[in-house]
Structures are given as structure tokens and as C-alpha cells.
CSV table of C-alpha atoms and ligand atoms in Angstrom, one decimal:
chain,number,residue,atom,x,y,z
A,1,MET,CA,-11.2,-1.3,-4.0
A,2,LYS,CA,-7.9,-3.0,-5.0
A,3,ALA,CA,-6.3,-5.2,-2.3
A,4,ILE,CA,-2.6,-4.9,-2.0
A,5,ALA,CA,-1.4,-7.8,0.2
A,6,GLU,CA,0.8,-6.6,3.0
A,7,ASN,CA,2.0,-10.1,4.0
A,8,ILE,CA,5.4,-10.4,2.2
A,9,ASN,CA,7.2,-8.2,4.7
A,10,VAL,CA,10.3,-8.3,6.7
A,11,MET,CA,8.4,-7.9,10.0
A,12,ASN,CA,7.1,-11.4,9.6
A,13,LYS,CA,9.8,-13.5,11.3
A,14,VAL,CA,9.6,-16.5,8.8
A,15,ILE,CA,9.6,-14.2,5.8
A,16,GLY,CA,12.2,-11.8,7.2
A,17,ASP,CA,14.6,-14.8,7.8
A,18,ALA,CA,13.9,-16.2,4.3
A,19,MET,CA,14.6,-12.8,2.7
A,20,LYS,CA,17.9,-12.4,4.6
A,21,GLU,CA,19.1,-16.0,4.0
A,22,GLY,CA,18.0,-16.1,0.3
A,23,VAL,CA,15.6,-19.0,0.8
A,24,PRO,CA,12.7,-18.7,-1.7
A,25,GLY,CA,10.3,-21.4,-0.4
A,26,PRO,CA,8.5,-19.6,2.4
A,27,ILE,CA,8.2,-16.4,0.3
A,28,GLN,CA,6.8,-18.3,-2.7
A,29,GLU,CA,4.3,-20.2,-0.5
A,30,LEU,CA,3.0,-16.9,1.0
A,31,ALA,CA,2.9,-15.2,-2.5
A,32,ARG,CA,0.8,-18.2,-3.8
A,33,GLU,CA,-1.5,-17.9,-0.7
A,34,CYS,CA,-2.1,-14.2,-1.2
A,35,THR,CA,-2.6,-14.6,-4.9
A,36,GLU,CA,-5.2,-17.4,-4.4
A,37,ALA,CA,-6.8,-15.3,-1.6
A,38,GLY,CA,-7.7,-12.7,-4.3
A,39,ALA,CA,-5.2,-10.0,-3.8
A,40,ASP,CA,-4.8,-7.6,-6.7
A,41,LEU,CA,-1.2,-6.6,-6.0
A,42,LEU,CA,1.6,-8.0,-3.7
A,43,ASP,CA,3.5,-5.5,-1.5
A,44,ILE,CA,7.1,-6.5,-1.0
A,45,ASN,CA,8.3,-4.8,2.1
A,46,LEU,CA,12.0,-5.1,2.8
A,47,GLY,CA,11.9,-2.4,5.5
A,48,PRO,CA,14.9,0.0,5.6
A,49,ALA,CA,17.2,-2.7,4.0
A,50,ARG,CA,20.2,-0.4,4.2
A,51,LYS,CA,22.8,-3.2,3.6
A,52,GLY,CA,22.4,-5.5,0.6
A,53,GLY,CA,18.9,-4.1,-0.1
A,54,ALA,CA,19.3,-4.2,-3.9
A,55,GLU,CA,20.3,-7.9,-4.0
A,56,MET,CA,17.6,-8.8,-1.5
A,57,MET,CA,14.9,-7.0,-3.5
A,58,GLU,CA,16.0,-8.6,-6.8
A,59,PHE,CA,15.9,-12.0,-5.1
A,60,VAL,CA,12.4,-11.6,-3.6
A,61,VAL,CA,10.9,-10.1,-6.8
A,62,LYS,CA,12.3,-13.0,-8.9
A,63,ALA,CA,11.1,-15.6,-6.4
A,64,VAL,CA,7.6,-14.1,-6.2
A,65,GLN,CA,7.3,-13.8,-10.0
A,66,GLU,CA,8.0,-17.5,-10.4
A,67,VAL,CA,4.7,-18.2,-8.6
A,68,SER,CA,2.4,-15.2,-9.2
A,69,ASP,CA,1.5,-12.9,-12.2
A,70,LEU,CA,0.2,-10.1,-9.9
A,71,GLN,CA,1.6,-6.6,-10.2
A,72,LEU,CA,4.1,-6.0,-7.4
A,73,CYS,CA,4.2,-3.0,-5.0
A,74,LEU,CA,7.9,-2.4,-4.1
A,75,ASP,CA,8.0,-1.1,-0.5
A,76,THR,CA,11.3,0.3,0.6
A,77,SER,CA,13.0,3.6,1.3
A,78,ASN,CA,16.3,2.4,-0.2
A,79,PRO,CA,16.5,3.8,-3.8
A,80,GLU,CA,19.1,1.2,-4.9
A,81,ALA,CA,16.8,-1.6,-3.7
A,82,MET,CA,13.8,0.2,-5.4
A,83,GLU,CA,15.7,0.5,-8.8
A,84,ALA,CA,16.9,-3.1,-8.6
A,85,GLY,CA,13.4,-4.2,-8.0
A,86,ILE,CA,12.0,-2.2,-10.9
A,87,ASN,CA,14.5,-3.8,-13.2
A,88,ALA,CA,13.7,-7.3,-12.0
A,89,CYS,CA,9.9,-6.8,-12.5
A,90,ASN,CA,8.2,-8.5,-15.5
A,91,GLN,CA,5.6,-5.7,-15.4
A,92,LYS,CA,5.8,-2.1,-14.1
A,93,PRO,CA,5.5,-2.2,-10.3
A,94,LEU,CA,3.8,0.3,-8.0
A,95,LEU,CA,6.5,2.2,-6.1
A,96,ASN,CA,5.9,2.4,-2.3
A,97,SER,CA,6.6,5.3,-1.6
A,98,TYR,CA,7.7,8.9,-1.5
A,99,SER,CA,6.5,11.8,0.6
A,100,ALA,CA,7.1,15.5,1.0
A,101,GLN,CA,10.3,14.6,2.9
A,102,PRO,CA,13.1,16.1,0.8
A,103,ASP,CA,15.2,12.8,0.7
A,104,LYS,CA,12.2,10.7,-0.4
A,105,MET,CA,11.3,13.4,-2.9
A,106,GLU,CA,14.9,13.4,-4.4
A,107,SER,CA,15.6,9.7,-4.3
A,108,ILE,CA,12.4,7.7,-4.9
A,109,LEU,CA,10.1,10.0,-6.9
A,110,PRO,CA,12.6,10.4,-9.9
A,111,LEU,CA,12.5,6.6,-10.3
A,112,ALA,CA,8.7,6.8,-11.0
A,113,ALA,CA,9.5,9.3,-13.8
A,114,LYS,CA,12.5,7.4,-15.2
A,115,TYR,CA,10.7,4.1,-15.4
A,116,GLU,CA,7.1,5.5,-15.9
A,117,CYS,CA,5.8,3.7,-12.9
A,118,GLU,CA,2.9,4.4,-10.6
A,119,ILE,CA,3.9,5.7,-7.2
A,120,ILE,CA,2.4,6.0,-3.7
A,121,GLY,CA,2.7,9.4,-2.2
A,122,LEU,CA,2.4,9.7,1.6
A,123,THR,CA,0.8,12.9,2.8
A,124,MET,CA,3.6,13.7,5.3
A,125,SER,CA,6.7,16.0,5.4
A,126,THR,CA,8.8,16.2,8.5
A,127,HIS,CA,5.7,15.1,10.4
A,128,ILE,CA,2.3,13.5,9.9
A,129,PRO,CA,-0.3,16.3,9.7
A,130,ILE,CA,-3.1,15.9,12.2
A,131,ASP,CA,-5.7,18.3,10.8
A,132,THR,CA,-7.5,18.0,7.4
A,133,ASP,CA,-6.3,21.3,6.0
A,134,GLU,CA,-2.7,20.6,6.6
A,135,ARG,CA,-3.1,17.1,5.1
A,136,ILE,CA,-4.7,18.6,2.0
A,137,ALA,CA,-1.9,21.1,1.7
A,138,VAL,CA,0.7,18.3,1.8
A,139,ALA,CA,-1.4,16.2,-0.7
A,140,TYR,CA,-1.3,19.1,-3.1
A,141,GLU,CA,2.5,19.5,-2.6
A,142,ILE,CA,3.3,15.8,-3.3
A,143,VAL,CA,1.0,15.7,-6.4
A,144,ALA,CA,2.5,19.0,-7.8
A,145,SER,CA,6.1,17.6,-7.2
A,146,ALA,CA,5.2,14.5,-9.2
A,147,ASN,CA,3.5,16.5,-12.0
A,148,GLU,CA,6.7,18.7,-12.3
A,149,LEU,CA,8.6,15.4,-13.2
A,150,GLY,CA,5.9,14.6,-15.8
A,151,ILE,CA,4.0,12.1,-13.7
A,152,PRO,CA,0.3,12.5,-14.3
A,153,ASN,CA,-2.3,12.3,-11.4
A,154,SER,CA,-3.5,8.9,-12.8
A,155,ARG,CA,-0.2,7.4,-11.8
A,156,ILE,CA,-0.1,8.9,-8.2
A,157,TRP,CA,-1.7,6.9,-5.3
A,158,VAL,CA,-2.2,9.4,-2.4
A,159,ASP,CA,-1.8,7.8,1.0
A,160,PRO,CA,-3.2,9.8,3.9
A,161,ILE,CA,-1.2,7.7,6.4
A,162,ILE,CA,-3.5,5.9,8.9
A,163,LEU,CA,-2.6,6.0,12.6
A,164,PRO,CA,-3.7,3.4,15.1
A,165,ILE,CA,-7.1,4.1,16.6
A,166,GLY,CA,-5.5,3.5,20.1
A,167,VAL,CA,-3.0,6.3,20.0
A,168,GLU,CA,-3.9,9.8,21.4
A,169,VAL,CA,-4.8,11.4,18.1
A,170,GLY,CA,-5.9,8.2,16.4
A,171,GLN,CA,-9.6,8.7,16.5
A,172,ALA,CA,-9.4,12.4,15.3
A,173,HIS,CA,-7.0,11.2,12.7
A,174,ALA,CA,-9.4,8.6,11.4
A,175,VAL,CA,-12.0,11.3,10.8
A,176,ALA,CA,-9.5,13.7,9.2
A,177,VAL,CA,-8.5,10.9,6.8
A,178,GLN,CA,-12.1,10.5,5.7
A,179,ASN,CA,-12.6,14.2,5.3
A,180,MET,CA,-9.5,14.5,3.2
A,181,LEU,CA,-10.5,11.6,0.9
A,182,LYS,CA,-13.9,13.3,0.3
A,183,SER,CA,-12.2,16.6,-0.7
A,184,LEU,CA,-9.7,15.1,-3.2
A,185,PRO,CA,-12.1,15.3,-6.2
A,186,ASP,CA,-12.4,19.1,-5.6
A,187,LEU,CA,-8.7,19.4,-5.2
A,188,PHE,CA,-7.6,17.6,-8.4
A,189,GLU,CA,-9.4,18.0,-11.7
A,190,GLU,CA,-7.6,14.8,-13.0
A,191,PRO,CA,-8.3,12.2,-10.3
A,192,VAL,CA,-5.6,10.6,-8.2
A,193,GLN,CA,-5.8,7.1,-6.9
A,194,THR,CA,-5.6,6.5,-3.2
A,195,THR,CA,-4.4,3.9,-0.8
A,196,CYS,CA,-3.5,3.3,2.9
A,197,GLY,CA,-1.9,0.9,5.3
A,198,LEU,CA,-5.2,-0.4,6.6
A,199,SER,CA,-3.5,-2.6,9.3
A,200,ASN,CA,-2.1,0.5,10.8
A,201,ILE,CA,-5.5,1.4,12.3
A,202,SER,CA,-5.4,-1.7,14.5
A,203,ASN,CA,-1.7,-1.6,15.5
A,204,GLY,CA,-1.4,-2.2,19.2
A,205,ALA,CA,-4.8,-3.9,19.6
A,206,PRO,CA,-4.9,-7.6,20.7
A,207,ASP,CA,-4.1,-9.7,17.6
A,208,GLU,CA,-7.5,-11.4,17.8
A,209,LEU,CA,-9.3,-8.1,17.6
A,210,ARG,CA,-7.3,-6.4,14.8
A,211,GLY,CA,-9.3,-7.8,11.9
A,212,ALA,CA,-12.6,-6.4,13.4
A,213,ILE,CA,-11.2,-2.9,13.6
A,214,GLU,CA,-9.8,-3.0,10.1
A,215,ARG,CA,-13.0,-4.4,8.6
A,216,ALA,CA,-15.1,-1.7,10.3
A,217,PHE,CA,-12.9,1.1,8.9
A,218,LEU,CA,-12.5,-0.2,5.3
A,219,PRO,CA,-16.1,0.3,4.2
A,220,MET,CA,-16.0,3.8,5.7
A,221,LEU,CA,-12.9,4.6,3.6
A,222,ALA,CA,-14.4,3.0,0.5
A,223,ALA,CA,-17.5,5.2,0.9
A,224,CYS,CA,-15.1,8.3,1.0
A,225,GLY,CA,-13.6,7.2,-2.3
A,226,MET,CA,-10.5,5.2,-1.2
A,227,THR,CA,-9.5,3.1,-4.3
A,228,SER,CA,-7.2,0.6,-2.7
A,229,CYS,CA,-5.7,-0.6,0.6
A,230,ILE,CA,-2.6,-2.4,1.8
A,231,CYS,CA,-4.2,-5.2,3.9
A,232,ASN,CA,-3.9,-8.6,5.4
A,233,ALA,CA,-4.7,-10.9,2.5
A,234,LYS,CA,-4.4,-13.9,4.8
A,235,ASP,CA,-7.5,-12.8,6.7
A,236,PRO,CA,-10.5,-14.5,4.9
A,237,GLU,CA,-13.0,-12.1,6.5
A,238,MET,CA,-11.0,-9.2,5.1
A,239,MET,CA,-10.9,-10.6,1.6
A,240,ARG,CA,-14.7,-11.3,1.9
A,241,THR,CA,-15.3,-7.7,2.9
A,242,ILE,CA,-13.2,-6.5,-0.1
A,243,ARG,CA,-15.1,-8.8,-2.5
A,244,LEU,CA,-18.4,-7.4,-1.2
A,245,ILE,CA,-17.2,-3.8,-1.4
A,246,LYS,CA,-16.3,-4.4,-5.1
A,247,ALA,CA,-19.8,-5.9,-5.8
A,248,LEU,CA,-21.6,-3.2,-3.8
A,249,GLN,CA,-19.7,-0.5,-5.8
A,250,ASN,CA,-20.8,-2.3,-9.0
A,251,LYS,CA,-17.1,-2.8,-9.9
A,252,SER,CA,-17.5,-6.6,-10.1
A,253,LEU,CA,-20.4,-9.0,-11.0
A,254,TYR,CA,-21.8,-10.2,-7.6
A,255,SER,CA,-22.2,-13.9,-7.0
A,256,VAL,CA,-23.2,-15.5,-3.7
A,257,SER,CA,-19.8,-17.0,-3.4
A,258,ASP,CA,-18.5,-13.4,-2.8
A,259,ALA,CA,-20.2,-13.6,0.7
A,260,GLU,CA,-18.6,-17.0,1.5
A,261,LEU,CA,-15.4,-17.3,3.5
A,262,LYS,CA,-12.6,-18.8,1.4
B,1,LIG,N1,1.4,3.1,3.8
B,1,LIG,C1,2.1,2.6,2.8
B,1,LIG,N2,2.9,1.5,2.9
B,1,LIG,C2,3.0,0.9,4.1
B,1,LIG,C3,2.2,1.3,5.2
B,1,LIG,C4,1.4,2.4,5.0
B,1,LIG,N3,3.8,-0.2,4.2
B,1,LIG,C5,4.0,-0.8,5.6
B,1,LIG,C6,2.7,-0.7,6.4
B,1,LIG,N4,2.2,0.6,6.4
B,1,LIG,C7,1.7,-1.6,5.8
B,1,LIG,N5,2.1,-3.0,5.9
B,1,LIG,C8,2.0,-3.7,7.1
B,1,LIG,C9,2.5,-5.0,7.1
B,1,LIG,C10,2.3,-5.7,8.3
B,1,LIG,C11,1.5,-5.2,9.3
B,1,LIG,C12,1.1,-3.9,9.3
B,1,LIG,C13,1.3,-3.2,8.1
B,1,LIG,C14,1.3,-6.0,10.6
B,1,LIG,N6,1.7,-7.3,10.6
B,1,LIG,C15,1.4,-8.1,11.7
B,1,LIG,C16,2.3,-7.6,12.9
B,1,LIG,O1,3.3,-7.1,12.6
B,1,LIG,O2,1.8,-7.9,14.0
B,1,LIG,C17,1.6,-9.5,11.5
B,1,LIG,C18,3.0,-9.7,10.9
B,1,LIG,C19,3.0,-11.2,10.3
B,1,LIG,O3,3.2,-12.1,11.1
B,1,LIG,O4,2.7,-11.3,9.1
B,1,LIG,O5,0.7,-5.5,11.5
B,1,LIG,O6,0.7,2.9,6.0
B,1,LIG,N7,2.0,3.2,1.6
């Protein structure tokens, strides 16, 4: 279970202001915190970043790389910002993301082929599927589209898109996501990787309760084969849960410190 830190994102007021004003300090402090907290990758989420996105992405990537050696996950729908970020990275980043939406397919997916990067594929087209069969059909479509550009399954991270438990279809959706994950090995001979925006599940819940919802869902997803999650690396209980999942899947050597809060 790889942890992709969600924290360097434009939704965070302090970080969003620092990104827009070109002030590296707060971004570098947060990147250090997430790295020390045990994240495996750092998501850099500029949001839509229509104006000046390329310059902003280059600035944030270079600032973060001064303080962390972790692989970066470039999170933007702006292809110019995405390409500027790829060119500023010291190591190949994970691209976040494309989907079956034609514009994403045409603008972001080709960058993963051109630069031989790994890429997250959201299982959505014009809408987010609600039932498992439709979600599987979209998963097959997004993987086939990447394969056509020479991108192997091993470089595709399928994201079933998690919806908040509190919205009308949220609970049914949480079950459909688990069912889809369990069916992926039968769907693809060469395994794909998988990821999700774990915090989405708790969106709308009182802030003090969000972590509990996220930490209840993550082991369920891990048991269904989820190989990574975009999560709040600044939540010590979340990072403890991830350390213990890694040990309980025999992917890391357990030590009692894994069970301690850091
Ligand atoms: N899939 C993929 N990428 C994604 C998502 C996904 N990127 C964006 C998002 N969903 C995952 N990232 C976040 C980042 C922050 C929050 C939720 C998801 C969040 N932040 C708190 C808030 O906004 O209240 C706190 C913000 C702060 O102060 O740091 O909820 O699903 N592939």
C-alpha cells in the first residue's frame, strides 16, 4: 500500500497562496513533513491552473525537489502544466490523471507515452459510473487506450473514483469500488496498479471525524487489492494504519514502532 501524500494542494489556503505568489517556504516545509511522515510519493495538485499553470508547476516541483527525494505525482488537468512539471522532475513522475473523457484522453495520456511515465486512469467518461459492470467497462476502455499508445498495464494506476459516503449513492458506490477491485485480476492478464483519493470518502463529514471514516475504508480497499492511496500524510493515525497494512501484507518487516503514533 503506497501512500501518496495529498497535502501539497491548492485547496489548502496557505499552500495555495504560496503557489500563486511563488513563495517556496510553506511548500517546502509541508513537503518535508509529508516525507518524514513516511509518504511514498508526493501529489502536487495545482487544481485547474488554467492561467500560468506551467510556470506554477515548474516552481512547485523545483521547490519540493530541493527538500525531498520522493517520486512526485503531478495532479493537474492542464497539459502545459503537466509537461512543464515532467521536464522539471529529477525522476519520472506519476501523472494524475486521465480518464475516458476525450479531452483528457487526447491531452494528458499522450504525455505518459512521450515521456514513458506511469499514469493514473480515472474510471469515468462523461460521468462517474455507479454500478460495477459499467465501472469495469470503463476500466477496460481506459487501459486499452493506454495500451494502444504503447503504455503497458504495469504503468497504469486505475482509480475507481471514490465518492463521499454521505452522498446519496455513496454507500453503494463504496461497495461497487470494492467489487471492481476484486475483479481486476480476472480482467487484465498483466496486472494494473490501483489508487484512489481516499479523503473523498469523508468529504462533507465534520473535520474531526474524517480520519476515522478514511481509516475504516482503507483496510477494506487493501483487502480488495488496492495498491496505493492518495491520503492525508499529516494524519499520524493514517500513516500508522498504512505502516501496519504494509506489515500485515508482509510487504515490510514489522517492528513494534510501526504501531506507534509518530
Ligand atoms: N483521484 C485522483 N486524484 C485526486 C483525487 C482522486 N486528486 C485530488 C483529490 N481527489 C485527492 N486529494 C485531496 C486533497 C485534499 C483533500 C481531499 C482530497 C481534502 N483536504 C482538506 C479539505 O479540503 O478540507 C484539508 C485541506 C487542507 O487544509 O490541507 O479534503 O480521487 N487520482
